[in-house]
Short mmCIF file of C-alpha atoms and ligand atoms in Angstrom, two decimals:
data_model
loop_
_atom_site.label_atom_id
_atom_site.label_comp_id
_atom_site.label_asym_id
_atom_site.label_seq_id
_atom_site.Cartn_x
_atom_site.Cartn_y
_atom_site.Cartn_z
CA MET A 1 115.41 36.77 92.41
CA ASP A 2 112.68 35.93 89.95
CA VAL A 3 114.62 34.82 86.92
CA GLY A 4 113.67 32.56 84.04
CA GLY A 5 116.96 30.71 83.89
CA ILE A 6 120.23 29.96 85.60
CA THR A 7 123.63 28.89 84.31
CA TYR A 8 126.12 26.59 85.96
CA THR A 9 129.41 26.37 84.08
CA ASP A 10 128.52 25.06 80.58
CA THR A 11 124.93 24.09 81.35
CA TYR A 12 121.90 26.30 81.77
CA TYR A 13 118.42 25.64 82.99
CA VAL A 14 115.27 27.55 82.09
CA LYS A 15 111.85 27.44 83.63
CA LYS A 16 109.38 25.49 81.54
CA GLU A 17 107.15 28.54 81.10
CA ALA A 18 110.10 30.54 79.75
CA ALA A 19 111.53 27.83 77.48
CA LYS A 20 110.25 29.46 74.27
CA GLU A 21 111.88 32.84 74.98
CA LEU A 22 114.82 32.74 72.62
CA ARG A 23 116.39 35.85 74.15
CA LEU A 24 116.54 34.00 77.47
CA HIS A 25 118.53 31.17 75.87
CA PHE A 26 120.84 33.78 74.35
CA HIS A 27 121.20 35.45 77.76
CA GLU A 28 122.16 32.18 79.45
CA LEU A 29 124.65 31.37 76.67
CA VAL A 30 126.36 34.70 77.42
CA HIS A 31 126.71 33.50 81.00
CA VAL A 32 128.24 30.23 79.71
CA LEU A 33 130.92 32.34 77.99
CA GLN A 34 131.45 34.40 81.15
CA TRP A 35 131.89 31.20 83.19
CA ARG A 36 134.40 29.92 80.65
CA GLU A 37 136.41 33.14 80.52
CA LEU A 38 136.50 33.71 84.27
CA ALA A 39 136.77 30.01 85.24
CA PRO A 40 134.29 28.67 87.80
CA GLN A 41 135.84 30.10 90.95
CA GLY A 42 136.41 33.49 89.33
CA PHE A 43 132.88 33.64 87.98
CA ILE A 44 131.24 32.66 91.26
CA GLU A 45 133.29 35.10 93.35
CA ARG A 46 132.72 37.97 90.97
CA TYR A 47 129.02 37.24 90.45
CA ILE A 48 128.26 37.09 94.17
CA ARG A 49 130.29 40.24 94.85
CA GLU A 50 128.50 42.13 92.06
CA ILE A 51 125.05 41.08 93.29
CA GLN A 52 125.95 42.19 96.81
CA ASP A 53 127.53 45.48 95.71
CA PHE A 54 125.20 46.52 92.89
CA GLY A 55 122.06 44.38 93.12
CA TYR A 56 120.87 42.05 90.38
CA ASP A 57 119.72 44.74 87.94
CA ASN A 58 123.00 46.65 88.04
CA ALA A 59 125.48 43.78 88.37
CA PRO A 60 127.92 44.19 85.43
CA LEU A 61 127.85 40.49 84.44
CA GLU A 62 124.04 40.66 84.27
CA LYS A 63 124.05 44.02 82.47
CA MET A 64 126.36 42.53 79.83
CA ALA A 65 124.09 39.50 79.36
CA TYR A 66 120.99 41.71 79.13
CA ALA A 67 122.67 44.10 76.69
CA LEU A 68 123.65 41.21 74.43
CA ASP A 69 120.28 39.48 74.61
CA ARG A 70 118.63 42.83 73.69
CA HIS A 71 121.06 43.14 70.79
CA TYR A 72 120.05 39.64 69.66
CA GLN A 73 116.35 40.36 70.17
CA SER A 74 116.54 43.55 68.13
CA LYS A 75 118.46 41.78 65.34
CA GLY A 76 121.45 44.05 65.84
CA ARG A 77 124.48 44.01 63.59
CA HIS A 78 126.56 40.85 63.49
CA LEU A 79 129.17 40.60 66.21
CA SER A 80 131.28 37.91 67.80
CA VAL A 81 129.64 37.43 71.17
CA GLU A 82 132.64 35.46 72.37
CA GLN A 83 135.03 38.31 71.54
CA PHE A 84 132.65 40.88 73.00
CA VAL A 85 132.46 39.00 76.29
CA ARG A 86 136.23 38.51 76.42
CA LYS A 87 136.94 42.19 75.76
CA ASN A 88 134.33 43.52 78.18
CA LEU A 89 134.92 41.40 81.27
ZN1 ZN B 1 121.58 36.58 83.81
#
């Protein structure tokens, strides 16, 4: 997978060349919330299963992160990202 960043529990890493993409930081912070809500084992099991079953582009955890980073990028209406993640897992 060619991705600009990766999240591991409450820490995320971004490639140097992507470090100025604010939507990428937002995207990875969504994954931090997903990790927290699902707990590490739950997140890892679900993430791997989704990638295997749906592929990266259609994995629901990724689609949620992309939808929210697009919302951020487009300056969408205010919403609690934490509540959104919790309700939509
Ligand atoms: Zn992602």
